[in-house]
Short mmCIF file of C-alpha atoms and ligand atoms in Angstrom, two decimals:
data_model
loop_
_atom_site.label_atom_id
_atom_site.label_comp_id
_atom_site.label_asym_id
_atom_site.label_seq_id
_atom_site.Cartn_x
_atom_site.Cartn_y
_atom_site.Cartn_z
CA UNK A 1 82.02 122.19 349.65
CA UNK A 2 81.52 120.70 346.16
CA UNK A 3 83.23 117.33 345.77
CA UNK A 4 85.28 118.76 342.87
CA UNK A 5 87.12 120.87 345.46
CA UNK A 6 88.60 117.66 346.80
CA UNK A 7 90.14 116.52 343.54
CA UNK A 8 93.88 115.80 343.62
CA UNK A 9 96.09 118.83 343.06
CA UNK A 10 96.99 119.79 339.52
CA UNK A 11 99.68 117.47 338.19
CA UNK A 12 98.89 114.76 340.74
CA UNK A 13 96.60 111.74 340.32
CA UNK A 14 94.98 108.81 342.02
CA UNK A 15 96.29 105.58 340.57
CA UNK A 16 93.55 102.95 340.67
CA UNK A 17 92.35 99.79 338.87
CA UNK A 18 92.71 98.92 336.08
CA UNK A 19 95.78 101.21 335.60
CA UNK A 20 97.29 100.14 338.91
CA UNK A 21 97.76 96.55 337.60
CA UNK A 22 100.41 97.83 335.22
CA UNK A 23 102.11 99.67 338.09
CA UNK A 24 102.11 96.51 340.18
CA UNK A 25 103.63 94.53 337.31
CA UNK A 26 106.43 97.10 336.91
CA UNK A 27 107.18 97.04 340.62
CA UNK A 28 107.07 93.25 340.98
CA UNK A 29 109.32 92.58 337.98
CA UNK A 30 111.73 95.33 339.02
CA UNK A 31 112.12 93.65 342.42
CA UNK A 32 112.92 90.34 340.70
CA UNK A 33 115.53 91.89 338.44
CA UNK A 34 117.12 93.90 341.28
CA UNK A 35 117.35 90.76 343.44
CA UNK A 36 119.15 88.95 340.61
CA UNK A 37 121.74 91.74 340.46
CA UNK A 38 121.97 91.80 344.26
CA UNK A 39 120.48 95.22 344.90
CA UNK A 40 118.49 95.77 348.11
CA UNK A 41 115.66 98.18 348.79
CA UNK A 42 115.92 101.41 350.76
CA UNK A 43 112.80 103.40 351.65
CA UNK A 44 113.80 106.93 352.53
CA UNK A 45 111.43 109.57 353.95
CA UNK A 46 109.46 111.61 351.46
CA UNK A 47 109.90 114.79 353.52
CA UNK A 48 113.47 115.88 354.25
CA UNK A 49 115.43 118.93 355.29
CA UNK A 50 115.73 121.23 352.28
CA UNK A 51 119.49 121.37 352.86
CA UNK A 52 119.84 117.68 351.99
CA UNK A 53 118.81 118.49 348.41
CA UNK A 54 120.47 121.89 347.99
CA UNK A 55 123.68 120.39 349.32
CA UNK A 56 123.79 117.23 347.21
CA UNK A 57 122.02 118.28 344.00
CA UNK A 58 123.68 121.68 343.69
CA UNK A 59 121.88 124.94 344.27
CA UNK A 60 121.96 126.24 340.71
CA UNK A 61 120.01 123.35 339.21
CA UNK A 62 116.42 123.85 338.04
CA UNK A 63 115.19 121.03 340.25
CA UNK A 64 116.44 122.84 343.35
CA UNK A 65 115.95 126.49 342.42
CA UNK A 66 112.57 126.33 340.70
CA UNK A 67 110.88 123.01 341.21
CA UNK A 68 111.07 121.87 344.83
CA UNK A 69 108.00 121.91 347.05
CA UNK A 70 109.33 123.70 350.12
CA UNK A 71 107.56 124.28 353.41
CA UNK A 72 108.29 125.22 356.96
CA UNK A 73 107.14 123.02 359.81
CA UNK A 74 105.76 124.39 363.08
CA UNK A 75 109.27 124.77 364.45
CA UNK A 76 110.29 126.92 361.47
CA UNK A 77 112.49 124.19 359.97
CA UNK A 78 112.90 124.36 356.20
CA UNK A 79 111.68 121.13 354.64
CA UNK A 80 111.13 119.84 351.11
CA UNK A 81 109.27 117.01 349.45
CA UNK A 82 111.90 114.88 347.78
CA UNK A 83 112.32 115.81 344.11
CA UNK A 84 114.44 112.69 343.40
CA UNK A 85 115.76 109.60 345.12
CA UNK A 86 119.54 109.83 344.99
CA UNK A 87 120.10 112.38 347.77
CA UNK A 88 118.20 110.29 350.35
CA UNK A 89 119.66 106.96 349.22
CA UNK A 90 123.18 108.30 349.30
CA UNK A 91 122.60 109.84 352.74
CA UNK A 92 121.59 106.34 353.89
CA UNK A 93 124.64 104.75 352.28
CA UNK A 94 126.91 107.32 353.95
CA UNK A 95 125.34 106.91 357.37
CA UNK A 96 125.22 103.18 357.88
CA UNK A 97 127.51 100.24 358.27
CA UNK A 98 127.33 100.02 354.50
CA UNK A 99 129.44 103.13 354.13
CA UNK A 100 132.69 101.36 353.41
CA UNK A 101 131.18 98.53 351.40
CA UNK A 102 129.97 98.84 347.87
CA UNK A 103 126.33 99.32 348.81
CA UNK A 104 123.81 98.52 346.09
CA UNK A 105 120.42 100.02 346.90
CA UNK A 106 117.23 100.47 344.93
CA UNK A 107 114.12 102.55 345.62
CA UNK A 108 110.66 103.07 344.19
CA UNK A 109 108.11 105.70 345.07
CA UNK A 110 106.73 109.19 344.57
CA UNK A 111 108.82 112.28 343.81
CA UNK A 112 107.59 115.87 343.70
CA UNK A 113 108.51 118.72 341.40
CA UNK A 114 106.47 121.86 341.02
CA UNK A 115 106.81 122.03 337.24
CA UNK A 116 104.26 123.33 334.77
CA UNK A 117 102.05 120.26 334.23
CA UNK A 118 102.01 119.02 330.63
CA UNK A 119 102.07 115.68 328.84
CA UNK A 120 104.81 113.61 330.48
CA UNK A 121 105.39 116.11 333.30
CA UNK A 122 103.58 115.66 336.55
CA UNK A 123 104.02 117.33 339.91
CA UNK A 124 103.82 114.03 341.75
CA UNK A 125 105.43 111.35 339.64
CA UNK A 126 107.05 108.05 340.49
CA UNK A 127 110.49 106.69 339.98
CA UNK A 128 112.16 103.33 340.20
CA UNK A 129 115.85 103.85 340.61
CA UNK A 130 119.05 102.48 342.04
CA UNK A 131 122.46 103.49 343.32
CA UNK A 132 125.62 101.38 343.21
CA UNK A 133 128.23 102.94 345.49
CA UNK A 134 131.93 102.56 344.76
CA UNK A 135 134.86 104.35 343.21
CA UNK A 136 134.68 105.26 339.51
CA UNK A 137 135.01 102.12 337.45
CA UNK A 138 133.78 101.87 333.86
CA UNK A 139 132.80 98.22 334.43
CA UNK A 140 130.42 99.27 337.22
CA UNK A 141 128.80 101.82 334.90
CA UNK A 142 128.42 99.18 332.19
CA UNK A 143 126.91 96.69 334.65
CA UNK A 144 124.25 99.19 335.75
CA UNK A 145 123.39 100.04 332.14
CA UNK A 146 123.14 96.30 331.36
CA UNK A 147 120.83 95.89 334.36
CA UNK A 148 118.64 98.68 333.08
CA UNK A 149 118.25 97.03 329.69
CA UNK A 150 117.46 93.76 331.40
CA UNK A 151 114.77 95.57 333.36
CA UNK A 152 113.26 97.10 330.22
CA UNK A 153 113.00 93.69 328.62
CA UNK A 154 111.53 92.15 331.82
CA UNK A 155 108.85 94.85 331.51
CA UNK A 156 108.28 93.92 327.88
CA UNK A 157 109.32 97.28 326.44
CA UNK A 158 110.69 97.26 322.94
CA UNK A 159 112.22 100.13 321.02
CA UNK A 160 114.02 101.97 323.85
CA UNK A 161 117.37 103.57 323.03
CA UNK A 162 120.28 104.51 325.27
CA UNK A 163 122.12 107.77 324.64
CA UNK A 164 125.44 107.98 326.42
CA UNK A 165 128.00 110.71 327.04
CA UNK A 166 130.71 111.74 329.48
CA UNK A 167 131.01 115.00 331.33
CA UNK A 168 134.46 114.21 332.69
CA UNK A 169 135.91 114.83 336.14
CA UNK A 170 135.18 117.69 338.57
CA UNK A 171 138.75 118.98 338.29
CA UNK A 172 138.29 119.34 334.53
CA UNK A 173 134.95 121.07 334.88
CA UNK A 174 136.38 124.58 335.18
CA UNK A 175 138.40 124.13 332.00
CA UNK A 176 135.42 122.67 330.13
CA UNK A 177 133.13 125.48 331.26
CA UNK A 178 135.74 128.06 330.30
CA UNK A 179 136.26 126.39 326.91
CA UNK A 180 132.52 126.46 326.28
CA UNK A 181 132.17 130.07 327.42
CA UNK A 182 135.07 131.16 325.24
CA UNK A 183 133.49 129.49 322.24
CA UNK A 184 130.05 130.98 322.92
CA UNK A 185 131.16 134.48 323.99
CA UNK A 186 131.48 136.01 320.49
CA UNK A 187 127.74 135.29 319.94
CA UNK A 188 126.60 135.96 323.53
CA UNK A 189 124.26 138.79 322.50
CA UNK A 190 122.26 136.39 320.28
CA UNK A 191 121.26 134.30 323.30
CA UNK A 192 117.82 134.82 324.87
CA UNK A 193 117.85 136.37 328.34
CA UNK A 194 117.42 133.17 330.38
CA UNK A 195 120.15 131.51 328.32
CA UNK A 196 122.45 134.48 329.04
CA UNK A 197 121.89 133.80 332.71
CA UNK A 198 122.65 130.12 332.23
CA UNK A 199 125.83 131.10 330.42
CA UNK A 200 127.06 132.23 333.84
CA UNK A 201 125.36 129.76 336.18
CA UNK A 202 125.20 126.50 334.26
CA UNK A 203 126.64 126.83 330.76
CA UNK A 204 126.50 123.03 330.23
CA UNK A 205 122.72 123.22 330.14
CA UNK A 206 122.88 125.38 327.02
CA UNK A 207 124.09 122.29 325.17
CA UNK A 208 120.83 120.40 325.52
CA UNK A 209 118.55 123.43 325.17
CA UNK A 210 115.55 122.93 322.89
CA UNK A 211 115.38 126.65 322.10
CA UNK A 212 116.30 127.16 318.39
CA UNK A 213 118.03 130.48 319.19
CA UNK A 214 120.33 128.69 321.64
CA UNK A 215 120.83 125.76 319.29
CA UNK A 216 121.98 128.13 316.54
CA UNK A 217 124.62 129.66 318.83
CA UNK A 218 125.97 126.37 320.11
CA UNK A 219 126.02 124.63 316.73
CA UNK A 220 129.73 125.33 316.19
CA UNK A 221 130.84 125.03 319.79
CA UNK A 222 133.25 122.14 320.51
CA UNK A 223 131.67 119.13 322.22
CA UNK A 224 132.36 118.49 325.90
CA UNK A 225 134.34 115.37 324.97
CA UNK A 226 136.72 117.44 322.86
CA UNK A 227 137.43 119.66 325.85
CA UNK A 228 138.10 116.76 328.22
CA UNK A 229 141.32 114.98 329.16
CA UNK A 230 142.49 111.78 327.53
CA UNK A 231 141.78 109.96 330.81
CA UNK A 232 138.10 110.90 330.67
CA UNK A 233 137.82 109.97 327.03
CA UNK A 234 139.40 106.60 327.80
CA UNK A 235 136.92 106.05 330.61
CA UNK A 236 134.01 106.59 328.21
CA UNK A 237 135.59 104.30 325.62
CA UNK A 238 135.94 101.51 328.18
CA UNK A 239 132.27 101.83 329.15
CA UNK A 240 131.26 101.62 325.48
CA UNK A 241 133.59 98.70 324.71
CA UNK A 242 132.42 96.79 327.78
CA UNK A 243 128.82 97.26 326.73
CA UNK A 244 129.64 96.11 323.19
CA UNK A 245 131.29 92.98 324.64
CA UNK A 246 127.97 92.36 326.41
CA UNK A 247 126.26 92.82 323.03
CA UNK A 248 124.68 96.10 324.09
CA UNK A 249 124.64 98.87 321.55
CA UNK A 250 124.64 102.46 322.75
CA UNK A 251 124.62 105.72 320.90
CA UNK A 252 127.09 108.42 321.94
CA UNK A 253 125.36 111.78 322.12
CA UNK A 254 127.75 114.61 322.84
CA UNK A 255 124.90 117.07 323.54
CA UNK A 256 123.73 115.06 326.53
CA UNK A 257 124.66 116.80 329.80
CA UNK A 258 121.87 116.05 332.34
CA UNK A 259 120.42 118.54 334.80
CA UNK A 260 122.11 117.88 338.13
CA UNK A 261 125.49 119.15 339.24
CA UNK A 262 126.82 116.01 340.87
CA UNK A 263 127.61 113.96 337.76
CA UNK A 264 131.13 112.84 336.83
CA UNK A 265 132.20 110.73 333.86
CA UNK A 266 129.34 108.68 332.42
CA UNK A 267 125.86 110.13 331.92
CA UNK A 268 123.07 108.52 329.94
CA UNK A 269 119.43 108.70 329.09
CA UNK A 270 116.93 106.13 327.87
CA UNK A 271 114.51 107.49 325.29
CA UNK A 272 111.50 105.99 323.58
CA UNK A 273 109.79 106.95 320.32
CA UNK A 274 106.32 106.26 321.73
CA UNK A 275 106.55 109.35 323.95
CA UNK A 276 106.01 112.92 322.82
CA UNK A 277 108.40 115.81 323.42
CA UNK A 278 109.21 114.50 326.92
CA UNK A 279 110.75 111.34 325.52
CA UNK A 280 113.19 110.49 328.33
CA UNK A 281 112.20 107.37 330.22
CA UNK A 282 115.17 107.54 332.48
CA UNK A 283 118.25 109.48 333.43
CA UNK A 284 121.39 107.95 334.80
CA UNK A 285 124.99 108.66 335.51
CA UNK A 286 128.03 108.40 337.67
CA UNK A 287 128.19 110.93 340.47
CA UNK A 288 130.09 112.23 343.42
CA UNK A 289 127.79 113.45 346.18
CA UNK A 290 128.88 115.28 349.30
CA UNK A 291 127.08 114.10 352.44
CA UNK A 292 128.34 116.01 355.46
CA UNK A 293 132.08 115.50 355.45
CA UNK A 294 131.93 112.38 353.32
CA UNK A 295 132.05 112.09 349.55
CA UNK A 296 130.13 109.19 348.11
CA UNK A 297 130.97 107.90 344.66
CA UNK A 298 128.34 105.95 342.84
CA UNK A 299 126.51 105.21 339.66
CA UNK A 300 122.76 104.98 339.27
CA UNK A 301 119.64 105.74 337.31
CA UNK A 302 116.03 106.74 337.89
CA UNK A 303 113.22 105.67 335.59
CA UNK A 304 109.97 107.60 335.40
CA UNK A 305 107.10 105.17 335.91
CA UNK A 306 104.41 107.34 334.30
CA UNK A 307 106.49 107.66 331.16
CA UNK A 308 107.39 103.98 331.26
CA UNK A 309 103.68 103.17 331.30
CA UNK A 310 102.99 105.58 328.43
CA UNK A 311 105.79 103.93 326.43
CA UNK A 312 104.43 100.43 327.14
CA UNK A 313 100.93 101.52 326.17
CA UNK A 314 102.26 102.98 322.91
CA UNK A 315 103.43 99.44 322.04
CA UNK A 316 99.99 97.93 322.69
CA UNK A 317 100.51 96.67 326.24
CA UNK A 318 97.47 97.36 328.45
CA UNK A 319 96.80 97.28 332.18
CA UNK A 320 93.97 94.74 331.71
CA UNK A 321 96.55 92.14 330.76
CA UNK A 322 97.79 92.24 334.35
CA UNK A 323 94.43 92.25 336.14
CA UNK A 324 94.10 89.59 338.84
CA UNK A 325 92.38 86.31 337.94
CA UNK A 326 88.67 86.40 338.71
CA UNK A 327 87.70 84.86 342.06
CA UNK A 328 85.28 82.06 342.94
CA UNK A 329 81.87 83.56 343.74
CA UNK A 330 79.64 82.16 346.50
CA UNK A 331 75.86 82.49 346.31
CA UNK A 332 73.71 82.00 349.42
CA UNK A 333 70.02 81.14 349.40
CA UNK A 334 68.56 82.14 352.77
CA UNK A 335 69.90 83.38 356.10
CA UNK A 336 71.30 80.03 357.27
CA UNK A 337 73.32 79.57 354.05
CA UNK A 338 74.58 83.15 354.29
CA UNK A 339 76.11 82.40 357.70
CA UNK A 340 77.53 79.02 356.68
CA UNK A 341 79.02 80.53 353.55
CA UNK A 342 80.92 83.08 355.58
CA UNK A 343 82.67 80.10 357.19
CA UNK A 344 83.21 78.45 353.82
CA UNK A 345 84.71 81.66 352.43
CA UNK A 346 87.04 81.89 355.43
CA UNK A 347 88.21 78.30 354.89
CA UNK A 348 88.77 78.75 351.16
CA UNK A 349 90.76 81.94 351.69
CA UNK A 350 92.90 80.27 354.34
CA UNK A 351 93.69 77.62 351.75
CA UNK A 352 94.81 80.26 349.29
CA UNK A 353 91.68 80.36 347.12
CA UNK A 354 90.47 83.84 346.19
CA UNK A 355 86.72 84.13 346.66
CA UNK A 356 84.00 86.65 347.31
CA UNK A 357 80.29 86.58 348.06
CA UNK A 358 77.19 88.69 348.40
CA UNK A 359 76.86 89.63 352.07
CA UNK A 360 73.14 90.45 352.00
CA UNK A 361 70.33 88.03 351.42
CA UNK A 362 69.51 89.04 347.84
CA UNK A 363 67.60 87.09 345.20
CA UNK A 364 69.58 84.39 343.39
CA UNK A 365 69.21 86.20 340.08
CA UNK A 366 70.82 89.35 341.44
CA UNK A 367 73.67 87.34 342.98
CA UNK A 368 74.31 85.41 339.75
CA UNK A 369 74.33 88.66 337.84
CA UNK A 370 77.02 90.00 340.12
CA UNK A 371 79.08 86.81 339.77
CA UNK A 372 78.86 87.18 336.01
CA UNK A 373 79.86 90.83 336.12
CA UNK A 374 82.92 89.97 338.23
CA UNK A 375 83.92 87.39 335.65
CA UNK A 376 83.75 84.44 338.10
CA UNK A 377 84.48 81.13 336.40
CA UNK A 378 83.09 79.02 339.23
CA UNK A 379 80.07 79.86 341.36
CA UNK A 380 79.26 77.88 344.52
CA UNK A 381 75.55 77.89 345.37
CA UNK A 382 74.18 76.79 348.76
CA UNK A 383 70.66 76.89 350.18
CA UNK A 384 68.87 74.97 352.94
CA UNK A 385 68.83 71.69 350.95
CA UNK A 386 72.59 71.74 350.34
CA UNK A 387 73.23 72.61 353.99
CA UNK A 388 71.14 69.60 355.03
CA UNK A 389 72.92 67.27 352.58
CA UNK A 390 76.37 68.72 353.29
CA UNK A 391 76.83 69.42 349.57
CA UNK A 392 77.80 72.32 347.30
CA UNK A 393 76.33 73.10 343.91
CA UNK A 394 79.10 74.33 341.64
CA UNK A 395 78.29 76.11 338.43
CA UNK A 396 80.91 76.38 335.73
CA UNK A 397 80.07 79.77 334.22
CA UNK A 398 81.97 79.25 330.96
CA UNK A 399 80.35 75.93 330.11
CA UNK A 400 77.03 76.63 331.81
CA UNK A 401 77.20 73.19 333.52
CA UNK A 402 76.38 72.49 337.13
CA UNK A 403 77.29 69.66 339.52
CA UNK A 404 76.68 68.84 343.16
CA UNK A 405 79.81 68.01 345.16
CA UNK A 406 80.88 67.12 348.68
CA UNK A 407 83.59 69.12 350.42
CA UNK A 408 86.65 67.00 349.44
CA UNK A 409 85.57 67.01 345.77
CA UNK A 410 84.94 70.74 345.94
CA UNK A 411 88.42 71.33 347.30
CA UNK A 412 89.91 69.13 344.56
CA UNK A 413 88.12 71.15 341.95
CA UNK A 414 89.22 74.52 343.31
CA UNK A 415 92.85 73.84 344.19
P1 LIG B 501 115.64 113.04 336.56
O1 LIG B 501 115.56 112.70 338.03
O2 LIG B 501 115.27 114.45 336.23
O3 LIG B 501 116.90 112.54 335.93
O4 LIG B 501 114.47 112.19 335.89
C1 LIG B 501 114.53 110.81 335.68
C2 LIG B 501 113.28 110.36 334.99
O5 LIG B 501 112.15 110.64 335.81
C3 LIG B 501 112.98 111.11 333.69
O6 LIG B 501 113.65 110.53 332.62
C4 LIG B 501 111.48 110.93 333.59
O7 LIG B 501 111.16 109.67 333.06
C5 LIG B 501 111.05 110.99 335.02
N1 LIG B 501 110.58 112.35 335.37
C6 LIG B 501 111.31 113.41 335.78
N2 LIG B 501 110.53 114.48 336.03
C7 LIG B 501 109.26 114.08 335.79
C8 LIG B 501 107.98 114.72 335.86
N3 LIG B 501 107.85 115.97 336.27
N4 LIG B 501 106.89 113.98 335.53
C9 LIG B 501 106.99 112.72 335.13
N5 LIG B 501 108.17 112.06 335.04
C10 LIG B 501 109.29 112.73 335.36
#
């Protein structure tokens, strides 16, 4: 079979050096920030029962109806690759000793959605996200949004904007949906066919449609906030005021509704101008998720790592900036030195010094060329003479100078 047949599937990629250095930076700094806010990591399985997602994400959402990778195992069980991280994290929160506490969990890893691949949309993509369990409290929402901004600045991203809205409480949802339908109904026939379907199944999604025909119809429709209770409007105001008191500016965007069914109260998105049409770096919100007989309240967000990287790159940040420091390179002249240098390399590594060497007995020129290519700043050269004298020739590649040292001096130089 031609090797091209073994390429990753469409919409999925290998992530390798140098790109992977940027990924590692994002992950490492995220862990630092999460630790400061006292969030702990949960690693949930990538493959789950399909019911976990249909149950918690709602079975009319696009993610569940159109985009999940579903399969049956040998026992005929219906399984799905996780399309997002909240369902699994919340299942964990509901199952453990944490269930009564205000669990604060974060996750990072691959998610799968069988969408049409395009710029900013992959079929395997990666998210870094978190969930803070606990009853609705505008201060908790504000804290999570503040954390997210802290994270963006730890990553060095400038120019991101937060768009915030409320979608109110579940008990108000019926009235809001009815209010929207009543306002849209006189112009129903102008809607395209799929939008007519959404009118019935998920009318909220018409509000953030990018289709001009839909936008024309909804232009005069009241905003969700206008259809909500005073209590819900107050909740949103407290979130905004709390953020302002933390010197965080957010933009209210009444067209923002978000795709999943489980949201209550606050929803938000982080967008960045450096991205194309798919400009959302992250989605977040407060939710109520049913897990078995339990209802878990929480607030959280998920950031798309691929888009985060694209946004960083649009501001001039490159993966090379996060490449590991070059290692010490060891050159061996002759069989005896080759063996002794294996021991030397072992000792250096045990002392925390990164080093590498040529493992075959090649000519010195070829070995030096490799050291140069790897960007080594120091090269240690040993042949029979040095072995006899118990010394090490060290070449400083930047300055082109060379000196002969004994072991203690060598260690001083390298550590
Ligand atoms: P969601 O779980 O749909 O709220 O998505 C949260 C974030 O994940 C989005 O804002 C994107 O940054 C990212 N994301 C979602 N779907 C994809 C995808 N198919 N490809 C790449 N990133 C995605």
